[in-house]
Short mmCIF file of C-alpha atoms in Angstrom, two decimals:
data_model
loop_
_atom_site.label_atom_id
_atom_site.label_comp_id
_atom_site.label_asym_id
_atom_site.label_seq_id
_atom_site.Cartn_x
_atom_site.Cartn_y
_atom_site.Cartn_z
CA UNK A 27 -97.74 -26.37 14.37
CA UNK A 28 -96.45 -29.65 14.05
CA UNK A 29 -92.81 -30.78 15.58
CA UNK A 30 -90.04 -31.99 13.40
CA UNK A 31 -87.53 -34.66 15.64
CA UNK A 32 -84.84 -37.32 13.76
CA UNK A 33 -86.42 -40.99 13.18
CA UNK A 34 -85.04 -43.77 12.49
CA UNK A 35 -84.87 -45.68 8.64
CA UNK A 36 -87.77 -48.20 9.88
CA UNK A 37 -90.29 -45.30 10.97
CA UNK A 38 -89.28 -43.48 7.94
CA UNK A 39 -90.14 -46.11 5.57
CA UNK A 40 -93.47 -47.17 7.70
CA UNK A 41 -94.67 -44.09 6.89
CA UNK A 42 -93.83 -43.80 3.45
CA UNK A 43 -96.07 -46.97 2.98
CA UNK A 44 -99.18 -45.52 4.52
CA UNK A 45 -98.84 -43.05 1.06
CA UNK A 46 -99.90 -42.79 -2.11
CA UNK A 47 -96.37 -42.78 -3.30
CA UNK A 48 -93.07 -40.30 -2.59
CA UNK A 49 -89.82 -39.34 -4.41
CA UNK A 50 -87.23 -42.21 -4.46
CA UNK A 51 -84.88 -40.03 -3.80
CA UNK A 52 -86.79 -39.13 -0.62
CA UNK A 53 -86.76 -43.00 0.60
CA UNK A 54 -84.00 -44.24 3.34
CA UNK A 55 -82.97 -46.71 0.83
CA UNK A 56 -81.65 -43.28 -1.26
CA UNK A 57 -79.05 -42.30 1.80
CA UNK A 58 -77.14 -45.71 1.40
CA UNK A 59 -76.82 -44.66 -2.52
CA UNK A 60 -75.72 -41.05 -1.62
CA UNK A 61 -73.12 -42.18 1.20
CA UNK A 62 -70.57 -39.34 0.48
CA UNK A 63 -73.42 -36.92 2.18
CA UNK A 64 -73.83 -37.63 5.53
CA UNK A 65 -78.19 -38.38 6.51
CA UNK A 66 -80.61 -37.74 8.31
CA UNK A 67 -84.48 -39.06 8.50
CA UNK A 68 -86.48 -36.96 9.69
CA UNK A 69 -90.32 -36.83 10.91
CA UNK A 70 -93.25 -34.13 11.73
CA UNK A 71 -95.37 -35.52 14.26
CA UNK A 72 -98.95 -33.17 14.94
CA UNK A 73 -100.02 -32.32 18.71
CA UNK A 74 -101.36 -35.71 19.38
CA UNK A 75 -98.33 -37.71 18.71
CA UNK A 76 -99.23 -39.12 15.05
CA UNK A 77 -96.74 -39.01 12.77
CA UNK A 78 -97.45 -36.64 9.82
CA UNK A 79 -94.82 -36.04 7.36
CA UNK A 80 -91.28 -37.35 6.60
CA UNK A 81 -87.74 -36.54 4.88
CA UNK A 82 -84.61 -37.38 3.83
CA UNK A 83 -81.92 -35.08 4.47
CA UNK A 84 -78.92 -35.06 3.01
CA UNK A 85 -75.85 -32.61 4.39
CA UNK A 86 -73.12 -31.55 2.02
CA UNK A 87 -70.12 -30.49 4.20
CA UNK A 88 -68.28 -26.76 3.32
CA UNK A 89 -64.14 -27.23 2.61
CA UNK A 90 -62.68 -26.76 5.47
CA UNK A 91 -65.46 -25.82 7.33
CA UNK A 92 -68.22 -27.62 9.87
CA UNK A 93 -70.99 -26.44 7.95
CA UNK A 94 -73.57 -28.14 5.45
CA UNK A 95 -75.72 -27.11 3.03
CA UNK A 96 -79.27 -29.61 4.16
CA UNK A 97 -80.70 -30.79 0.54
CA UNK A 98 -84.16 -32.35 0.66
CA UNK A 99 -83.99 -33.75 -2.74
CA UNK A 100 -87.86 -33.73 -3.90
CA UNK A 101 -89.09 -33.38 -0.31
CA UNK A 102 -89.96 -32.88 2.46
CA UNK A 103 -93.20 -35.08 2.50
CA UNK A 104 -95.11 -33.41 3.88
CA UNK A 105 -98.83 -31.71 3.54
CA UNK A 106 -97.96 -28.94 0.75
CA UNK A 107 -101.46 -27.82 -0.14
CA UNK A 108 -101.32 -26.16 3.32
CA UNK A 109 -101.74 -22.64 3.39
CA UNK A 110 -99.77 -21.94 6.34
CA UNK A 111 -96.64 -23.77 5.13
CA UNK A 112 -94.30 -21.88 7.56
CA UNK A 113 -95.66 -24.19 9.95
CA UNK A 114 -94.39 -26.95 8.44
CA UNK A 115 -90.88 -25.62 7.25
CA UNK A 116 -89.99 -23.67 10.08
CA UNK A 117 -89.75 -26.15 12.91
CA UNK A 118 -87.41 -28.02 10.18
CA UNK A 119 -85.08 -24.94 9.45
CA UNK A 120 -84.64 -24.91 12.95
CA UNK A 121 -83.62 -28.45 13.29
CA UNK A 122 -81.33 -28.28 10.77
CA UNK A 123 -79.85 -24.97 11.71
CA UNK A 124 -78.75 -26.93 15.12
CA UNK A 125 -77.19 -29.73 13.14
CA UNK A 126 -74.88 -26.98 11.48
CA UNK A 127 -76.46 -26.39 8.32
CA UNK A 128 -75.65 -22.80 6.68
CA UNK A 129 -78.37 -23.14 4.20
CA UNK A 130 -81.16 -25.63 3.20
CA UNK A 131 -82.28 -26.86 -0.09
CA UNK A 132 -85.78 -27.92 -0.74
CA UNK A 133 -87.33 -29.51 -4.14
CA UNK A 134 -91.45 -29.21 -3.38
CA UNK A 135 -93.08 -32.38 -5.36
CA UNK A 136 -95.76 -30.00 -6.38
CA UNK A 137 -96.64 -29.72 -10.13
CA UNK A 138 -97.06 -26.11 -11.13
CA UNK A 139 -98.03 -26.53 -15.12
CA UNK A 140 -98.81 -29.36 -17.55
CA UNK A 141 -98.26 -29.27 -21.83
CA UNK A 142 -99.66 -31.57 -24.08
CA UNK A 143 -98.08 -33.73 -26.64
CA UNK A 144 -99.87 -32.06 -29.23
CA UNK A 145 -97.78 -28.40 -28.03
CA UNK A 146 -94.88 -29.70 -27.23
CA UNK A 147 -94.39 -30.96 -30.94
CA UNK A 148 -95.75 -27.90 -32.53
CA UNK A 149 -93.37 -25.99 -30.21
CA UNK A 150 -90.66 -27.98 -31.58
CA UNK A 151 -91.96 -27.40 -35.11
CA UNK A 152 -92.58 -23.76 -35.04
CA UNK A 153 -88.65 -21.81 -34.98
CA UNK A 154 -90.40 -19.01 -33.62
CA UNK A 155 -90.10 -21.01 -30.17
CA UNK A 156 -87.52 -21.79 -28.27
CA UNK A 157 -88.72 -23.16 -24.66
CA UNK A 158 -91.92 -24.62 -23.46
CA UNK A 159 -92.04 -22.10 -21.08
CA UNK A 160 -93.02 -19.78 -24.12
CA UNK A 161 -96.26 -21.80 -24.90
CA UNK A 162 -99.36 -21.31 -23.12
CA UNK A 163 -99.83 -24.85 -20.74
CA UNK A 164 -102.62 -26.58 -21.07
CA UNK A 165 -102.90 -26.55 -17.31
CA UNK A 166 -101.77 -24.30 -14.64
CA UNK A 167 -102.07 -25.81 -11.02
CA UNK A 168 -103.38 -23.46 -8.49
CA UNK A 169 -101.72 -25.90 -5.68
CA UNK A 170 -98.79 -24.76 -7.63
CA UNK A 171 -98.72 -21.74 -7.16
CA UNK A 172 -100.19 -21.65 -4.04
CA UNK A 173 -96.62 -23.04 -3.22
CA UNK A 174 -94.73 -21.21 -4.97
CA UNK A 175 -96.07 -17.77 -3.44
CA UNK A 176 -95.90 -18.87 0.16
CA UNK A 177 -92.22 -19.80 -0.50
CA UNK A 178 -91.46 -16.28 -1.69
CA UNK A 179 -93.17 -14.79 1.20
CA UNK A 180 -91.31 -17.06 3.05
CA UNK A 181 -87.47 -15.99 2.16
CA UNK A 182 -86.88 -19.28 -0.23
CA UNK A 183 -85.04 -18.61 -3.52
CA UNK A 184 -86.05 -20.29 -6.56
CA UNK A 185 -82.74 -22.12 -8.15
CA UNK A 186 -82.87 -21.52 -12.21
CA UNK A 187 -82.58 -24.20 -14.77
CA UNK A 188 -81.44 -21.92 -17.74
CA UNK A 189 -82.67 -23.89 -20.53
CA UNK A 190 -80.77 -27.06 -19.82
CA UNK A 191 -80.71 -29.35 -16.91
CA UNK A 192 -80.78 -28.25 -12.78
CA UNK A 193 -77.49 -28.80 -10.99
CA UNK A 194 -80.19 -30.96 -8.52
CA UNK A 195 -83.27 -32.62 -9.74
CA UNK A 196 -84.96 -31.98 -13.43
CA UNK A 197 -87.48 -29.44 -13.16
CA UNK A 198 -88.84 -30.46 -16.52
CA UNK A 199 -90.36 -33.76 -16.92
CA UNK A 200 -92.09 -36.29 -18.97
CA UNK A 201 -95.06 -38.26 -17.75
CA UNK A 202 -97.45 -40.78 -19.15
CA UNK A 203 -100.38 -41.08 -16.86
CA UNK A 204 -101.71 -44.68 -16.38
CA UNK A 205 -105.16 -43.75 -15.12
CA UNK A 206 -108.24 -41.27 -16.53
CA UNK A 207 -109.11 -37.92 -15.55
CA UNK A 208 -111.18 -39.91 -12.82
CA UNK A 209 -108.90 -41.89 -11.61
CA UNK A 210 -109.92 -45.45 -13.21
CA UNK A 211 -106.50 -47.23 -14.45
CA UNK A 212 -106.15 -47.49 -18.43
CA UNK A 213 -105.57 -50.57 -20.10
CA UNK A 214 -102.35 -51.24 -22.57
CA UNK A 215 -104.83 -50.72 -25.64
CA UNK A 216 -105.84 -47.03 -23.99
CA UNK A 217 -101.86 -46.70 -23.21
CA UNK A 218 -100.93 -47.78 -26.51
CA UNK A 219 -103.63 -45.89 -28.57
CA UNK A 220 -102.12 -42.43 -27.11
CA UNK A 221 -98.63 -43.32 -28.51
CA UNK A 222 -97.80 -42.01 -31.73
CA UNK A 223 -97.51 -43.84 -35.03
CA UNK A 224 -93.73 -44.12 -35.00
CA UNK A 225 -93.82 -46.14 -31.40
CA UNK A 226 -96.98 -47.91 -31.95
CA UNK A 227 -94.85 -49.46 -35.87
CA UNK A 228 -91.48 -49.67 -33.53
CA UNK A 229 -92.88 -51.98 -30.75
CA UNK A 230 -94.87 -54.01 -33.07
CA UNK A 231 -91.39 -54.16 -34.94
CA UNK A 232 -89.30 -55.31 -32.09
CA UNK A 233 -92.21 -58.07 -31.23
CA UNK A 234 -92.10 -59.41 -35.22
CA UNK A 235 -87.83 -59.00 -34.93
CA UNK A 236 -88.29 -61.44 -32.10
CA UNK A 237 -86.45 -58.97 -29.36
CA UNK A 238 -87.10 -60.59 -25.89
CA UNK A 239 -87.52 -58.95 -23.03
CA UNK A 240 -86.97 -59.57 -19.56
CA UNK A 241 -86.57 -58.79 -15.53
CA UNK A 242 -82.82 -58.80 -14.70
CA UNK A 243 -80.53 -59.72 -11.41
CA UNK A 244 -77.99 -58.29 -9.59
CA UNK A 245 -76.01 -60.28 -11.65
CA UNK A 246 -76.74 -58.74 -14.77
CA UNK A 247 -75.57 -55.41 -13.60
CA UNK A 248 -72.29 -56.23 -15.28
CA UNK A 249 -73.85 -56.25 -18.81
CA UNK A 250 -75.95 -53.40 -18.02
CA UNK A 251 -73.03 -51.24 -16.90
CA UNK A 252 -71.18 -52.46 -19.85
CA UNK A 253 -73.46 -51.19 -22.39
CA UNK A 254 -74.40 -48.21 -20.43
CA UNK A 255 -70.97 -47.09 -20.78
CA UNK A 256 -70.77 -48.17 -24.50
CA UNK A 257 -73.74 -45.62 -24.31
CA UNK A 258 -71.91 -42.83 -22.35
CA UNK A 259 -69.03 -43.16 -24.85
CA UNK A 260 -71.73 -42.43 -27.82
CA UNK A 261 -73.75 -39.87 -26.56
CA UNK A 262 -71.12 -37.91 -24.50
CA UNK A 263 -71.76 -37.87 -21.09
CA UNK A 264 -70.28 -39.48 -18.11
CA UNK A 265 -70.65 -43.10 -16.91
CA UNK A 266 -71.32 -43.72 -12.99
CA UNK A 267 -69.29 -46.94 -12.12
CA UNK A 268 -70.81 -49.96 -11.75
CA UNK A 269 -70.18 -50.22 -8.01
CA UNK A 270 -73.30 -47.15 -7.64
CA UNK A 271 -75.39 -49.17 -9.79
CA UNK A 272 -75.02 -52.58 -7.38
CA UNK A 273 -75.64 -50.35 -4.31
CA UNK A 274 -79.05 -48.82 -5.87
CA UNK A 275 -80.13 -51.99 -5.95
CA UNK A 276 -79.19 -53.19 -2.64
CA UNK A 277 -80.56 -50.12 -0.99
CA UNK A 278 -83.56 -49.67 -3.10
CA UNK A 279 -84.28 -53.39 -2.49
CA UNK A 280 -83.91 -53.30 1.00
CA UNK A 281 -86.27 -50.86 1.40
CA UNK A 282 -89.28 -52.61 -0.99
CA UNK A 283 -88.63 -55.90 -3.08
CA UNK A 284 -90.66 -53.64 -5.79
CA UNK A 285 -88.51 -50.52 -5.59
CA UNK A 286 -85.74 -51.63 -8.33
CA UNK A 287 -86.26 -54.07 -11.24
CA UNK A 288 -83.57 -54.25 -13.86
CA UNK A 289 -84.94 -54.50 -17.76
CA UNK A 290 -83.06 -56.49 -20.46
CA UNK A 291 -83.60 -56.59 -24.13
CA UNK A 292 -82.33 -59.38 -26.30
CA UNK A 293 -81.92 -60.40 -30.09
CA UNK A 294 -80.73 -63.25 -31.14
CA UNK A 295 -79.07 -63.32 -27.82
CA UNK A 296 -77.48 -59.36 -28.02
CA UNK A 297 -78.26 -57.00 -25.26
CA UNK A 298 -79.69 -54.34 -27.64
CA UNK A 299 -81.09 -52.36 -24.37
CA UNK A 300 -81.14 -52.61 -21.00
CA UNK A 301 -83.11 -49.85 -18.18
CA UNK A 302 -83.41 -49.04 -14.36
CA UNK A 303 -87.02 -48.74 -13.24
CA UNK A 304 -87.57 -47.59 -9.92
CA UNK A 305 -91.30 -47.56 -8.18
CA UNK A 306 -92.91 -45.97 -4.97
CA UNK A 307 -96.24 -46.87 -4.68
CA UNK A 308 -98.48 -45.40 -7.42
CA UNK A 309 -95.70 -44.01 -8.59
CA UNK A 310 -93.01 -45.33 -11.73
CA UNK A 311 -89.84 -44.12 -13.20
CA UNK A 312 -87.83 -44.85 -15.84
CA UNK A 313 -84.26 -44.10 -14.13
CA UNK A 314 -81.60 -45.23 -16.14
CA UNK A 315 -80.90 -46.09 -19.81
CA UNK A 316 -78.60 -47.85 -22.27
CA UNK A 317 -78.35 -49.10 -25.75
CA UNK A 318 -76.15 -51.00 -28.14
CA UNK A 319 -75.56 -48.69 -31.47
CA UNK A 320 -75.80 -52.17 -33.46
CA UNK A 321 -79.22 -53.40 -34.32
CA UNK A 322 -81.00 -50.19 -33.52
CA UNK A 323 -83.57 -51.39 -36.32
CA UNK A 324 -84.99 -53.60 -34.33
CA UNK A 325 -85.87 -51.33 -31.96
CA UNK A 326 -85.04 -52.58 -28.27
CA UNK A 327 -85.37 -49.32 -27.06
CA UNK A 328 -89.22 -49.04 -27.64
CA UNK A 329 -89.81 -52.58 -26.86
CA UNK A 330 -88.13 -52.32 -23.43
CA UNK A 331 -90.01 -49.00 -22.57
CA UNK A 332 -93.45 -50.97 -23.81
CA UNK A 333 -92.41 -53.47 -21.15
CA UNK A 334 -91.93 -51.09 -18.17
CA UNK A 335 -95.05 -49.19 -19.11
CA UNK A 336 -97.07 -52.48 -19.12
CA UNK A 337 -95.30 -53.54 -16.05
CA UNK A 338 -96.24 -50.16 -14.25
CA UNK A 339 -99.74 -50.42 -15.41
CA UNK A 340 -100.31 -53.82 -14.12
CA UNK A 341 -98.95 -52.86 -11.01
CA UNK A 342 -101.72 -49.87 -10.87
CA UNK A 343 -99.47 -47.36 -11.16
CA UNK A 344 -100.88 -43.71 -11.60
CA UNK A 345 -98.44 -42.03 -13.68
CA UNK A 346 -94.95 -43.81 -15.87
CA UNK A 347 -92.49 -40.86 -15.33
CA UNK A 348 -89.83 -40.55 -17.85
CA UNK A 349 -87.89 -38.31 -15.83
CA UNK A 350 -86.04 -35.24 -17.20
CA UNK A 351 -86.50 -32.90 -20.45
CA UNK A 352 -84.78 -29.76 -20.41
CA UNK A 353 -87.17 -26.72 -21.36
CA UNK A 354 -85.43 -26.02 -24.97
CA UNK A 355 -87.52 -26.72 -27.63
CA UNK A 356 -84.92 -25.25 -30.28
CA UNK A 357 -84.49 -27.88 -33.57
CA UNK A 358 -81.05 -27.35 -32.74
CA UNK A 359 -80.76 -28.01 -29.91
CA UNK A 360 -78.43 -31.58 -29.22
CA UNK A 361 -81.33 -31.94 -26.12
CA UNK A 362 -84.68 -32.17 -28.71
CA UNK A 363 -83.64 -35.50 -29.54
CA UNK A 364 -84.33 -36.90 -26.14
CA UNK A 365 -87.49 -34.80 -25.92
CA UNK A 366 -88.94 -36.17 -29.17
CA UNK A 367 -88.23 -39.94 -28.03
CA UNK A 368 -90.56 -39.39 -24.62
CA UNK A 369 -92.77 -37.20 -26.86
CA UNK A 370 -94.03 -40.39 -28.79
CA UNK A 371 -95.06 -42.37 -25.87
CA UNK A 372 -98.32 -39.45 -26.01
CA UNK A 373 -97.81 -38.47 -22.27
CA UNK A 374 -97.31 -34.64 -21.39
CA UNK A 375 -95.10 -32.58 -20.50
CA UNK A 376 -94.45 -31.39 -16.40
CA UNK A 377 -93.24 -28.75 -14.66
CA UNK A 378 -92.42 -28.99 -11.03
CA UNK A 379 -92.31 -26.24 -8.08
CA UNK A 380 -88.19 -26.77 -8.51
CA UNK A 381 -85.73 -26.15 -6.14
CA UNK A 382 -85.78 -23.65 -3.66
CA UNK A 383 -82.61 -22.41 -1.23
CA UNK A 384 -83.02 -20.94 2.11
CA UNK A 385 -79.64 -19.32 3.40
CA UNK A 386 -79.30 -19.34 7.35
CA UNK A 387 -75.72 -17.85 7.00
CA UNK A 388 -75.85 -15.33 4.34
CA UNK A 389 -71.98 -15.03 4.32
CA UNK A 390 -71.44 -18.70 3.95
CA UNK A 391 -74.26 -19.06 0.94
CA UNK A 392 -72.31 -16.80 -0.67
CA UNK A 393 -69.47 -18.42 -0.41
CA UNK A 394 -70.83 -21.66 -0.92
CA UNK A 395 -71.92 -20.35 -4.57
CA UNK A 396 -68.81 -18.93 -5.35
CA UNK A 397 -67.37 -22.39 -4.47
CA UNK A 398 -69.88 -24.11 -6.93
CA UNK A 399 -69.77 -20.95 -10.07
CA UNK A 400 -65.68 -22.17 -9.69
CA UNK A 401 -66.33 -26.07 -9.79
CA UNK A 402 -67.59 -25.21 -12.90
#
């Protein structure tokens, strides 16, 4: 069984590098951006010393109380096509049990099932379906639910979604994978030729409309906030403050110079879009998102996406994650809109393990969710 002990940011990020790629929001760089949680790094080490698997925990702290709930927010890394994954999850229970924690939060990075392009638009075609979960996947991973049954057996709970987005992580997402079935990396034309019409006509029009895209600074954070909020203020949600976006970037940075890269459109000299990629390894995201309501015809948004893809492909990049989708699939929905943007780039649709709770104290998880059902 391998031992779980705290480690320091530095051996935390060594090890990360000796992977294929990780969760961002398992880096060390990702405790400096959540700084209202108190952290922890932590590392599994196997009976000869070598260091095996790594996480970032985060504690949330009870009102009132010295308690936490632990959240390993798409972690721990560890080996999760084990089939004796007490081994690995028990030593860390017990770790984080001593450090005060009343219950601990897990989010597995294991894919469970996979849906086409092709059935994720027919699902949102056909009214008699209302969420991908209702169409057969075109893959189910037995790794999956390998996972998923140990955790069961194991006392986890599985946190629900219901339809929309997780209180934690999205376990819905869109991917576009950047290499073949074998593993040989596609070129833009292969990339391209998977999009659908719609993108493929809107990225040749933002290259004829003479939209210009390019790498930002820290100093452009101030026109990317600025139009990210113009964003919020259209599409109803709300902003983060600019001060979160500048420490992403230093933390991110600090940890890899290729971890965070700011995207700017122009046209004509107009910020018509501007995005937050974020990359571990073999591993790209599109993070965060903005643009201008004016000039939408010339079609920054594709062109900036376009750029990121090409960027992630020439960096070898396995997959180009577009992060979340919720699981509705109604017309009506006010969510289908996002769905059918990441729909065109011809990737598929993912579903992860999602997030699993463990209570310690039974009482105090009770409480705890009483506390949250009240926050609203």
């Amino acid at each position: 069984m391998p031992s779980v002990r705290p480690i320091s940011p530095t051996e935390h990020r060594d090890h990360l590098a000796t992977l294929p790629s990780a969760s961002f929001l398992q880096t060390p760089g990702w405790a400096q951006v959540k700084s209202e949680w108190r952290s922890e790094s932590l590392g599994w080490f196997d009976d000869a010393g070598k260091q095996v698997g790594v996480a970032l925990v985060l504690y949330r702290k009870l009102p009132r109380l010295n308690r936490y709930l632990a959240y390993l927010p798409e972690g721990p890394v560890i080996d999760w096509s084990s089939d004796d994954l007490g081994s690995w999850l028990d030593p860390m229970v017990r770790h984080l049990k001593e450090q005060g924690a009343f219950a601990v939060r897990t989010g597995p990075p294991v894919v469970t099932r996979r849906w086409t392009t092709a059935q994720v638009k027919d699902g949102i075609a056909d009214p008699a379906v209302r969420l991908l979960g209702e169409i057969p996947p075109a893959e189910r991973t037995p790794a999956g639910a390998r996972v998923v049954a140990q955790l069961h057996e194991l006392g986890w709970r599985h946190q629900g979604v219901e339809g929309g987005f997780a209180a934690g992580q999205p376990q819905f997402v869109f991917q576009v994978p950047l290499r073949s079935a074998d593993g040989i990396q596609l070129s833009e034309d292969e990339v391209l030729k998977a999009m659908n019409q719609l993108w493929r006509r809107n990225i040749k029009k933002a290259a004829k409309e003479g939209v210009e895209v390019t790498r930002g600074s820290r100093e452009d954070l101030k026109a990317f906030h600025e139009l990210y909020v113009h964003t919020a203020q259209r599409d109803h949600f709300t902003p983060r403050p600019l001060r979160y976006f500048e420490t992403m970037h230093d933390a991110l940075q600090a940890d890899s110079d290729e971890r965070f890269t700011l995207w700017l459109a122009r046209h004509d000299g107009d910020l018509v879009a501007s995005t937050i990629a974020i990359r571990v390894g073999e591993h790209a995201w599109y993070s965060y998102g903005a643009s201008s309501t004016e000039k939408r015809e010339v079609r920054g948004s594709n062109a900036i996406q376009w750029a990121m893809i090409r960027d992630a492909i020439a960096a070898g990049a396995a997959v180009y994650d577009l992060r979340g989708i919720t699981e509705t699939l109604d017309a009506e929905d006010p969510h289908v809109g996002l769905i059918q943007f990441k729909v065109g780039t011809g990737g598929e649709a993912v579903e992860y393990a999602g997030e699993w709770d463990l209570p310690i104290n039974r009482a105090l998880y009770k409480a705890f969710q009483v506390y949250l059902q009240r926050r609203g």
